[in-house]
GROMACS .gro file of N, CA, C and O in nm:
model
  460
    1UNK      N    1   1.503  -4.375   0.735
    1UNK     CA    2   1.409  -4.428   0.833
    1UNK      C    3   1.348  -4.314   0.915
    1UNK      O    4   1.225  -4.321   0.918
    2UNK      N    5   1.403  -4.205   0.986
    2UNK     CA    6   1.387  -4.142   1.034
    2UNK      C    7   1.263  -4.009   0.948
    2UNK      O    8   1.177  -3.948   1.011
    3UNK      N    9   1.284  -3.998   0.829
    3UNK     CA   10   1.202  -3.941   0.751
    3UNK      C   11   1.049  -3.939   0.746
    3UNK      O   12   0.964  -3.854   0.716
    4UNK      N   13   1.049  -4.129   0.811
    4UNK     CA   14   0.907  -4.120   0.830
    4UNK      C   15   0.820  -4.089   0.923
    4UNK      O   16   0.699  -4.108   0.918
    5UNK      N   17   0.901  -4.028   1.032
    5UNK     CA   18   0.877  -3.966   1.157
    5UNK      C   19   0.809  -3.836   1.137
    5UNK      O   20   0.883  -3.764   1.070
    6UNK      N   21   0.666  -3.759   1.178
    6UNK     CA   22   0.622  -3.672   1.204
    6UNK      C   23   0.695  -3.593   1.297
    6UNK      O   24   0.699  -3.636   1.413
    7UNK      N   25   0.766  -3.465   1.266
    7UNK     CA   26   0.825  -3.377   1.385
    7UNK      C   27   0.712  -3.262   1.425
    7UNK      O   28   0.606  -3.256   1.361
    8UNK      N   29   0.729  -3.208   1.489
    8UNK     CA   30   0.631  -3.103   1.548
    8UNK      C   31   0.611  -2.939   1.512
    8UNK      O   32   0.703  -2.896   1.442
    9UNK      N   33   0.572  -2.901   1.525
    9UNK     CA   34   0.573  -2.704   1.444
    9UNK      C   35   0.703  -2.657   1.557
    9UNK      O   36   0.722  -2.677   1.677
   10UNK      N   37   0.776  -2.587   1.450
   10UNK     CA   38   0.878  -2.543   1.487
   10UNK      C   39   0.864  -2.400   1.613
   10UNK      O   40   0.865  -2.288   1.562
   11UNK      N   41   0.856  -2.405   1.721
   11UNK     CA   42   0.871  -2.325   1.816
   11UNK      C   43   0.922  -2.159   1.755
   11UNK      O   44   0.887  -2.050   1.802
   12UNK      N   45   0.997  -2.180   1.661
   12UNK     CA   46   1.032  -2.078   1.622
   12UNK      C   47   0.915  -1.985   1.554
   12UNK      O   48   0.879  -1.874   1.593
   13UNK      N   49   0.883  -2.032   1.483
   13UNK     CA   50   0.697  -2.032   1.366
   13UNK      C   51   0.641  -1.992   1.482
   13UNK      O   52   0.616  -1.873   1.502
   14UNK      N   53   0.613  -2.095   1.577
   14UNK     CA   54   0.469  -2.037   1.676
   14UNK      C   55   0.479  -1.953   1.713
   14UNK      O   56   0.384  -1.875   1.722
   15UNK      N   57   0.638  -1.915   1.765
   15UNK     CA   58   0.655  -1.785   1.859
   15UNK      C   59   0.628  -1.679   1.804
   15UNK      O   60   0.577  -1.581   1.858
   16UNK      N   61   0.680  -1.699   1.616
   16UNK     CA   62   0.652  -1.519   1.530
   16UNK      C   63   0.518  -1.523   1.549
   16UNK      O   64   0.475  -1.422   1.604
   17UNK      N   65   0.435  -1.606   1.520
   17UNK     CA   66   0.277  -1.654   1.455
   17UNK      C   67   0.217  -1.546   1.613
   17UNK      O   68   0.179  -1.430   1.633
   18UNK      N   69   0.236  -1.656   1.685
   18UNK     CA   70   0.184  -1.560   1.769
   18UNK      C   71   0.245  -1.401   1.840
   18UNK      O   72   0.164  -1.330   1.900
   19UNK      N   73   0.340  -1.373   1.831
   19UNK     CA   74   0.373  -1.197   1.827
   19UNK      C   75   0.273  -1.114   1.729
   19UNK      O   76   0.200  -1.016   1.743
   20UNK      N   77   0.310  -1.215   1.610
   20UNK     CA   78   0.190  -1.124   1.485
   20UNK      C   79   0.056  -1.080   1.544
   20UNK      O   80  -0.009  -0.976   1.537
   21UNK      N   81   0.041  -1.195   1.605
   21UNK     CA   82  -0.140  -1.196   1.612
   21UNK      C   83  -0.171  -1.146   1.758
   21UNK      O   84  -0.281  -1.173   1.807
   22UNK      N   85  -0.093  -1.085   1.818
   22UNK     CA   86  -0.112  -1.031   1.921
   22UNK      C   87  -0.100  -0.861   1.869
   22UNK      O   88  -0.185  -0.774   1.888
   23UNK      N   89   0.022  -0.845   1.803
   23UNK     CA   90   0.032  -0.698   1.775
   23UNK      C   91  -0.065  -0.679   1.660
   23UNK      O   92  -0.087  -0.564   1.621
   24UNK      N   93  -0.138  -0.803   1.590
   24UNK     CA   94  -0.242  -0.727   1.470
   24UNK      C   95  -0.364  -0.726   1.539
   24UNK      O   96  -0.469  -0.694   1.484
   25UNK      N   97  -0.356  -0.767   1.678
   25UNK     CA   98  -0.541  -0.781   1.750
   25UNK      C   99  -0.529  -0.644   1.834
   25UNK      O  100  -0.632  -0.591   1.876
   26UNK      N  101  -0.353  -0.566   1.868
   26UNK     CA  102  -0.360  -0.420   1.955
   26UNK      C  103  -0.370  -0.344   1.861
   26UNK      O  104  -0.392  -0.233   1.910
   27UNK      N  105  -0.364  -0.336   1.712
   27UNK     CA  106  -0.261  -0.230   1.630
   27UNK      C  107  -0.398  -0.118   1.597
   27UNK      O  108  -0.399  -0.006   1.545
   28UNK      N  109  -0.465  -0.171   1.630
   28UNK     CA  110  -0.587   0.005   1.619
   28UNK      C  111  -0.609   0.044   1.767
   28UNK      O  112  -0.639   0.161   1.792
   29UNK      N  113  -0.593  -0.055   1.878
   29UNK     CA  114  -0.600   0.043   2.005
   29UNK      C  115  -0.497   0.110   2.013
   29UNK      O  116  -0.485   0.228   2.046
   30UNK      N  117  -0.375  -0.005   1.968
   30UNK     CA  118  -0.239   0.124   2.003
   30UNK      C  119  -0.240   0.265   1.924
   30UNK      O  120  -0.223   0.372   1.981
   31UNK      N  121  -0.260   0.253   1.802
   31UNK     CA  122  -0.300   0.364   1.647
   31UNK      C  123  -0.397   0.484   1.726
   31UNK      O  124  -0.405   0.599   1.682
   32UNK      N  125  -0.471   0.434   1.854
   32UNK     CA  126  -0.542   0.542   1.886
   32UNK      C  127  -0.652   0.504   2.030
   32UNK      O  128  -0.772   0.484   2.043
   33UNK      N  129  -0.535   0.509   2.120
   33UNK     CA  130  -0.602   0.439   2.235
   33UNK      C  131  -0.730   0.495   2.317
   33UNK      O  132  -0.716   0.515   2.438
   34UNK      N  133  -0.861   0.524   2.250
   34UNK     CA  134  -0.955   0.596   2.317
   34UNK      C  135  -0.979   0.479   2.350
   34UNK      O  136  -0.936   0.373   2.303
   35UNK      N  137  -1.101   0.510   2.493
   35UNK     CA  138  -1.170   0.430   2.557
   35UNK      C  139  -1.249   0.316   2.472
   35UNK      O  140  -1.247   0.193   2.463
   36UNK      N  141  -1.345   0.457   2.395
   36UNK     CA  142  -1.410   0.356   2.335
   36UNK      C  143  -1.393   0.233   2.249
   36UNK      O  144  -1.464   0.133   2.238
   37UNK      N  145  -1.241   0.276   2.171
   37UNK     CA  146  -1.245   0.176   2.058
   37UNK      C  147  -1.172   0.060   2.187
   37UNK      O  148  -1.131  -0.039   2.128
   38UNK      N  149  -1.158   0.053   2.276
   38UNK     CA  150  -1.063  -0.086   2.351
   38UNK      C  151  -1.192  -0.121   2.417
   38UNK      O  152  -1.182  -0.211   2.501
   39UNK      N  153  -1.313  -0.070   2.397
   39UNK     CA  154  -1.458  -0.129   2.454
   39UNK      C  155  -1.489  -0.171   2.382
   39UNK      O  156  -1.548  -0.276   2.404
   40UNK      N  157  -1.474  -0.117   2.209
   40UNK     CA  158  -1.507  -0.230   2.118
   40UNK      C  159  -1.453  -0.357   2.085
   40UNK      O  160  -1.527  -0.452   2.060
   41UNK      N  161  -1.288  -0.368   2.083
   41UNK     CA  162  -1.246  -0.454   2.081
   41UNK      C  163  -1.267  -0.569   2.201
   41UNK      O  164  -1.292  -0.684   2.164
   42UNK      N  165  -1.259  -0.542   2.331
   42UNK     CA  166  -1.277  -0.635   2.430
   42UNK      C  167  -1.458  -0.676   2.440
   42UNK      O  168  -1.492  -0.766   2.517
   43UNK      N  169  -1.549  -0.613   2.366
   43UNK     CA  170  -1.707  -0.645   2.325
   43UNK      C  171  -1.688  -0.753   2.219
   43UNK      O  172  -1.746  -0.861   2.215
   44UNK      N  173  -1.600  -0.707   2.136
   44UNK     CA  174  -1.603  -0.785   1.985
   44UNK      C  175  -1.479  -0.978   2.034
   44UNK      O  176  -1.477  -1.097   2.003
   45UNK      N  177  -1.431  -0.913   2.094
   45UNK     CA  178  -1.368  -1.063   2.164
   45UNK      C  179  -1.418  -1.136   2.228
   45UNK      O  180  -1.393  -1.255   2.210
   46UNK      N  181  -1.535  -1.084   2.358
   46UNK     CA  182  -1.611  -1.145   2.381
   46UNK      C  183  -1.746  -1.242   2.288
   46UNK      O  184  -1.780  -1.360   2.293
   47UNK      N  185  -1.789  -1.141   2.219
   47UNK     CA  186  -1.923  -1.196   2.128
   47UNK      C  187  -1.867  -1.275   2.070
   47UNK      O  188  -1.933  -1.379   2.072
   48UNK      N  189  -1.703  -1.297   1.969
   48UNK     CA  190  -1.688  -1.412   1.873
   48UNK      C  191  -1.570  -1.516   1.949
   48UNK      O  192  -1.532  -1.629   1.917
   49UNK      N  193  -1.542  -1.450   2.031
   49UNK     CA  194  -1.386  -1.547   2.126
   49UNK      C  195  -1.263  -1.525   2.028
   49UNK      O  196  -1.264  -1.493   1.909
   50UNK      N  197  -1.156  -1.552   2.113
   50UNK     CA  198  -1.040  -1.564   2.058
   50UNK      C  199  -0.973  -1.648   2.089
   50UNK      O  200  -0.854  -1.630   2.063
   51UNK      N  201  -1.012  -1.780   2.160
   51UNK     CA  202  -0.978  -1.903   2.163
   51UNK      C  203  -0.864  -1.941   2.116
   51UNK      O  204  -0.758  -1.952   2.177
   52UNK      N  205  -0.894  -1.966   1.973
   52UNK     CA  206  -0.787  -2.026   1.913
   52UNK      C  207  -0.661  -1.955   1.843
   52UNK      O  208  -0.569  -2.014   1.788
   53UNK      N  209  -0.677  -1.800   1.858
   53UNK     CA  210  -0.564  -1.675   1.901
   53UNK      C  211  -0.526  -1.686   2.026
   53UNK      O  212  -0.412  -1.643   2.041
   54UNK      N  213  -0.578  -1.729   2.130
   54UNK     CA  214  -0.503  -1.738   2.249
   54UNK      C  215  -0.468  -1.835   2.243
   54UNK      O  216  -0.368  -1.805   2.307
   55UNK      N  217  -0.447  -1.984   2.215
   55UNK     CA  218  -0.374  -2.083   2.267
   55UNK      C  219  -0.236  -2.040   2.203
   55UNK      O  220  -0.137  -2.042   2.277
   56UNK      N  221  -0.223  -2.003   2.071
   56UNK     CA  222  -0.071  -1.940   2.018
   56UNK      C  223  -0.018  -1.897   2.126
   56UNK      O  224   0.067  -1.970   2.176
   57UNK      N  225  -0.047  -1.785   2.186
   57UNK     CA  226  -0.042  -1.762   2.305
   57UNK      C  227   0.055  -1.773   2.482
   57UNK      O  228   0.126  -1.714   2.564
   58UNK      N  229  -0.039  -1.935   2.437
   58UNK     CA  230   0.004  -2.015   2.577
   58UNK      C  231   0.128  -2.037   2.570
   58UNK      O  232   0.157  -2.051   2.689
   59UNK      N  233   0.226  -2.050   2.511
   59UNK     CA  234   0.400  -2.152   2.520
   59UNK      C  235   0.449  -2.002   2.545
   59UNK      O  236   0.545  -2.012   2.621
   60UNK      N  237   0.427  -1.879   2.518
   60UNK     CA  238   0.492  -1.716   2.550
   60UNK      C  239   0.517  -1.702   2.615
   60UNK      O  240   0.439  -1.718   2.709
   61UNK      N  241   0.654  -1.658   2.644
   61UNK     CA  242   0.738  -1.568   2.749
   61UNK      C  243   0.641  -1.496   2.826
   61UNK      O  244   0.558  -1.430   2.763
   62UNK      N  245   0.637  -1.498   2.966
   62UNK     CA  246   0.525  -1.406   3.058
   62UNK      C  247   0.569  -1.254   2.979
   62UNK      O  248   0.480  -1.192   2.922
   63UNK      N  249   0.648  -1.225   2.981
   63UNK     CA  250   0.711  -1.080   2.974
   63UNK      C  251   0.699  -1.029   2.832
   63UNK      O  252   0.724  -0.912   2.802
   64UNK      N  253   0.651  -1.143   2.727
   64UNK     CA  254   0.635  -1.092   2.596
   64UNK      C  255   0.469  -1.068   2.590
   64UNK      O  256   0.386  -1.114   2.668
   65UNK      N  257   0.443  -0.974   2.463
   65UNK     CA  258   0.333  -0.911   2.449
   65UNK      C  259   0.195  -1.038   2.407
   65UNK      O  260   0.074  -1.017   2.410
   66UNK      N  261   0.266  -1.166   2.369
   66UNK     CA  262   0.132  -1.245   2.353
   66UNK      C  263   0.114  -1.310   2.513
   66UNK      O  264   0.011  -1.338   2.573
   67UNK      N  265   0.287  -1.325   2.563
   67UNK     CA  266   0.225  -1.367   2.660
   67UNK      C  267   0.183  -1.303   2.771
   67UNK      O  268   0.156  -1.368   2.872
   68UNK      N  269   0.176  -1.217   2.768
   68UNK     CA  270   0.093  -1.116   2.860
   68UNK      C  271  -0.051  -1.111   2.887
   68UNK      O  272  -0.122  -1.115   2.988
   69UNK      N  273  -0.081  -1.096   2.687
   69UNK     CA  274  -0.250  -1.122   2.640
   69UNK      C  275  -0.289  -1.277   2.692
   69UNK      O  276  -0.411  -1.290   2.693
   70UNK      N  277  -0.233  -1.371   2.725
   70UNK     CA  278  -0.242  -1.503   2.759
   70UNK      C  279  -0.284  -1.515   2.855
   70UNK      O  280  -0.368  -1.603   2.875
   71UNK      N  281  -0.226  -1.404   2.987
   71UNK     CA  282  -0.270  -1.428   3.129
   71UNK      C  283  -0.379  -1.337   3.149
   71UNK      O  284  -0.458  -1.351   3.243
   72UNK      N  285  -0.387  -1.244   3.064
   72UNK     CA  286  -0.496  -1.142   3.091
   72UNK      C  287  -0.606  -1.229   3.031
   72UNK      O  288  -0.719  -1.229   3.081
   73UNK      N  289  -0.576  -1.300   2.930
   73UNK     CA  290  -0.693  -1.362   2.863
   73UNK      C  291  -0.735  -1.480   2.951
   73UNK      O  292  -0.854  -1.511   2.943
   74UNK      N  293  -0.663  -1.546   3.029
   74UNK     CA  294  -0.702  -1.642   3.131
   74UNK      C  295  -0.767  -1.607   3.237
   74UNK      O  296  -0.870  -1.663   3.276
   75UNK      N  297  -0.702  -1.494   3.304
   75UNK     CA  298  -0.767  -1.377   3.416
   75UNK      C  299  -0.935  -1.355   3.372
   75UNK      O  300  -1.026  -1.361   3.455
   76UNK      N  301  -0.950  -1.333   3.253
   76UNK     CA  302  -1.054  -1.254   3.204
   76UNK      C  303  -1.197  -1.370   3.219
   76UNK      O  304  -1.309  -1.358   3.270
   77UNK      N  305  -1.125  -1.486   3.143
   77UNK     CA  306  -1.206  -1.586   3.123
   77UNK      C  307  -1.250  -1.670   3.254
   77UNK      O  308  -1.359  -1.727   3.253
   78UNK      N  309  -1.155  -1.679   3.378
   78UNK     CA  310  -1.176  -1.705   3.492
   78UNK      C  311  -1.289  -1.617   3.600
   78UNK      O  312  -1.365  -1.664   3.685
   79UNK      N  313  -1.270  -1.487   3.562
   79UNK     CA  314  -1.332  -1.383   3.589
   79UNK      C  315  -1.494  -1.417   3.568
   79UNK      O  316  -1.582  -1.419   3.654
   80UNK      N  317  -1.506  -1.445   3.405
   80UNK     CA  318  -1.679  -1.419   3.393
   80UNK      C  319  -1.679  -1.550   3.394
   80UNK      O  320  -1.769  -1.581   3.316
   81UNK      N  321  -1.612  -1.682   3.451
   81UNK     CA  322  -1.676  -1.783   3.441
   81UNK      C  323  -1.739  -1.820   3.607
   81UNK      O  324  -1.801  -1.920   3.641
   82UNK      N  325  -1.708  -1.729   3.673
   82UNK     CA  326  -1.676  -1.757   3.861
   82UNK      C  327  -1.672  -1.667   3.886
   82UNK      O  328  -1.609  -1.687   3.990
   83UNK      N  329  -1.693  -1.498   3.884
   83UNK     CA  330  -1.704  -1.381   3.936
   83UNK      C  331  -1.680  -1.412   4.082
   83UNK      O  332  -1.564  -1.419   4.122
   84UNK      N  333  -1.800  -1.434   4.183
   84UNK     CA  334  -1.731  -1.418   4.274
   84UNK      C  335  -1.660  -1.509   4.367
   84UNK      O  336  -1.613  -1.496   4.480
   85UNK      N  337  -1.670  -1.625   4.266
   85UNK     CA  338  -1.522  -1.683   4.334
   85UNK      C  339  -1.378  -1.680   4.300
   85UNK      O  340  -1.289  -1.742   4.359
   86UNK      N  341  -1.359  -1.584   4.176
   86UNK     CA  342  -1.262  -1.514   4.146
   86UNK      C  343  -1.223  -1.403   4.249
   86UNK      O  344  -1.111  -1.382   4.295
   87UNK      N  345  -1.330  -1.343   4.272
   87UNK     CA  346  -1.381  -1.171   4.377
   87UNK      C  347  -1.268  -1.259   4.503
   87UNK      O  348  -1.148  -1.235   4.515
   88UNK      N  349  -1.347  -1.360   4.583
   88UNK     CA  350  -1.322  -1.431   4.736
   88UNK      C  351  -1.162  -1.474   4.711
   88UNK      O  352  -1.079  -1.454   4.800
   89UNK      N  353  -1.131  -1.522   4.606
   89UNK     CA  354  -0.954  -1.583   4.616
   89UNK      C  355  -0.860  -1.500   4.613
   89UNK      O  356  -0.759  -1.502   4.682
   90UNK      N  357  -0.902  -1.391   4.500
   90UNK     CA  358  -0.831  -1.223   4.497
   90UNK      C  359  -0.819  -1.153   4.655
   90UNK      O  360  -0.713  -1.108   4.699
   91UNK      N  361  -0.966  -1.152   4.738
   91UNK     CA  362  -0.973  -1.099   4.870
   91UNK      C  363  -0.853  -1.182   4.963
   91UNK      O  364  -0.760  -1.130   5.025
   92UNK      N  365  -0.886  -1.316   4.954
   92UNK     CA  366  -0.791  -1.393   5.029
   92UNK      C  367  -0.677  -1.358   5.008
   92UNK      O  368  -0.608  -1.330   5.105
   93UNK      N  369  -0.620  -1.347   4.869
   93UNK     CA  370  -0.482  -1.339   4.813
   93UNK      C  371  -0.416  -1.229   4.904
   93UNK      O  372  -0.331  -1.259   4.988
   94UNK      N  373  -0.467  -1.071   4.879
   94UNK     CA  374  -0.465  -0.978   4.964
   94UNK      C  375  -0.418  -0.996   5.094
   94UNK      O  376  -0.311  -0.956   5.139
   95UNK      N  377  -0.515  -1.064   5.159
   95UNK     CA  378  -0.523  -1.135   5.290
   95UNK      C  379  -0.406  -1.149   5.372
   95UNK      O  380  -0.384  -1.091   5.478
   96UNK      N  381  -0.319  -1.247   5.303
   96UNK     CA  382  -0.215  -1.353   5.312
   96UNK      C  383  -0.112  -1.319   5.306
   96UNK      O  384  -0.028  -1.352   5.389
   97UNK      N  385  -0.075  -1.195   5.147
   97UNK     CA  386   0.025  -1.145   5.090
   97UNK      C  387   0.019  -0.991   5.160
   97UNK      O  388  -0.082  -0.920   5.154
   98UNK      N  389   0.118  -0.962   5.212
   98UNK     CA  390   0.147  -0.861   5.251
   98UNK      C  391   0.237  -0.755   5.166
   98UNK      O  392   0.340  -0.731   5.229
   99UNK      N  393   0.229  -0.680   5.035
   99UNK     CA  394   0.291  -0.600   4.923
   99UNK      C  395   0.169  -0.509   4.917
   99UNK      O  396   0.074  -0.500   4.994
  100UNK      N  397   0.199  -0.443   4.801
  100UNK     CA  398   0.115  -0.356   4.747
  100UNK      C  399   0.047  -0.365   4.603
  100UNK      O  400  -0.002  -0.277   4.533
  101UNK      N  401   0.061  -0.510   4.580
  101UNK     CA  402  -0.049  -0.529   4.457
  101UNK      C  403  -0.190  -0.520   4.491
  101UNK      O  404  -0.256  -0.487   4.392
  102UNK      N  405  -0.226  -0.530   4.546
  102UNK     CA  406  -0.351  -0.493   4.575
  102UNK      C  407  -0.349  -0.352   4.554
  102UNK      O  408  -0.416  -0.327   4.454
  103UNK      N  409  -0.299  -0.241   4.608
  103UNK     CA  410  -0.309  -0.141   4.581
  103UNK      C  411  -0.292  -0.080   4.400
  103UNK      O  412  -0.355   0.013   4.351
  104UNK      N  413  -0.198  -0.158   4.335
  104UNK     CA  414  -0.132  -0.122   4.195
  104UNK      C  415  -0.278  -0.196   4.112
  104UNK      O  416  -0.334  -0.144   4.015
  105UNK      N  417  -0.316  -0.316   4.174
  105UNK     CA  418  -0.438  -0.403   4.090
  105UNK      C  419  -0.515  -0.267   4.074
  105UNK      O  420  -0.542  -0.239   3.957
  106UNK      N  421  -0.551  -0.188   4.158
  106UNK     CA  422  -0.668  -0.091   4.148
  106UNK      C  423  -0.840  -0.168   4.172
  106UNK      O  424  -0.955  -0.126   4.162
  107UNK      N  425  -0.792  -0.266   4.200
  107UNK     CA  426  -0.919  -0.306   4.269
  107UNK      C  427  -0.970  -0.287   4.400
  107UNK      O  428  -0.904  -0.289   4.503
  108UNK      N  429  -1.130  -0.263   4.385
  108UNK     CA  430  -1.212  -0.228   4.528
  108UNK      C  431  -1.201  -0.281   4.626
  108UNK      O  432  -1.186  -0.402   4.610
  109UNK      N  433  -1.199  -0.227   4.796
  109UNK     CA  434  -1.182  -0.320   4.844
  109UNK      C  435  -1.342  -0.343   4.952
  109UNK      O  436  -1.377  -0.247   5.021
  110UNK      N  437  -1.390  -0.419   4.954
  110UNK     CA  438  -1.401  -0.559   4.893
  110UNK      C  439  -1.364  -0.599   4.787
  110UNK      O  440  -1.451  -0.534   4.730
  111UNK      N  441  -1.311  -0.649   4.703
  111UNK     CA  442  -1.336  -0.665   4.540
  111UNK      C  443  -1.482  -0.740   4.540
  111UNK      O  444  -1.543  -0.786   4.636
  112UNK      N  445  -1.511  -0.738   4.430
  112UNK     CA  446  -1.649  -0.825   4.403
  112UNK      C  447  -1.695  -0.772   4.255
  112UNK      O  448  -1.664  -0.664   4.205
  113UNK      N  449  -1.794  -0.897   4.186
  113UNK     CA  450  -1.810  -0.868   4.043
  113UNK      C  451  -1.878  -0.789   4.021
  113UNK      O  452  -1.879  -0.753   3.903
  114UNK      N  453  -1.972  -0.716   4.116
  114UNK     CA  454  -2.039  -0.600   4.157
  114UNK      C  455  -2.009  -0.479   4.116
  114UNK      O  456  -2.088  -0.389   4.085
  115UNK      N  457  -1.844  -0.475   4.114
  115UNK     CA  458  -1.732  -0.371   4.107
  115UNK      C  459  -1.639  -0.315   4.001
  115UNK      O  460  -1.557  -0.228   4.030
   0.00000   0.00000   0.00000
């Protein structure tokens, strides 16, 4: 009876699936990290997306390498969808939080998409 039950993709699968496809989307910046070629790659991600390479992505350990690309890839996409109301919540964040990420971010201060 139970046989005829649909189970779900094994967590295990997604997790390699996506390690793969995170270390085969770095493996020529890492092979040779000039500027330019990580301008091509982050040009070439933009023009075709990586959408459906990032949702693999999403279920990742913060601390593992897809899920890292997950928050940067969310950061990124939040970024050019709302510039500067990304810019104003970052400023606030600052604001509020008293550490030194702001300083480690390396962002301007003002920040702004300007920047």
């Amino acid at each position: 009876m139970f046989e005829a039950f649909l189970g779900g993709d094994d967590p295990a699968h997604i997790s390699k699936v996506a390690h793969e496809t995170a270390q085969a989307l770095l493996a020529r910046v890492r092979e040779d990290p000039d500027p330019e070629i990580v301008d091509r790659l982050v040009a070439y991600t933009d023009e075709h997306g990586i959408d459906a390479i990032a949702e693999l992505w999403a279920r990742s350990n913060p601390k593992s390498l897809p899920g890292a690309l997950w928050r940067i890839y969310l950061l990124r996409l939040l970024i050019r969808q709302d510039a500067e109301g990304t810019a104003l919540l970052y400023q606030r964040g600052t604001e509020v939080i008293a550490s030194i990420d702001p300083v480690v971010a390396g962002a301007p201060t003002p920040a702004g998409p300007g920047r």
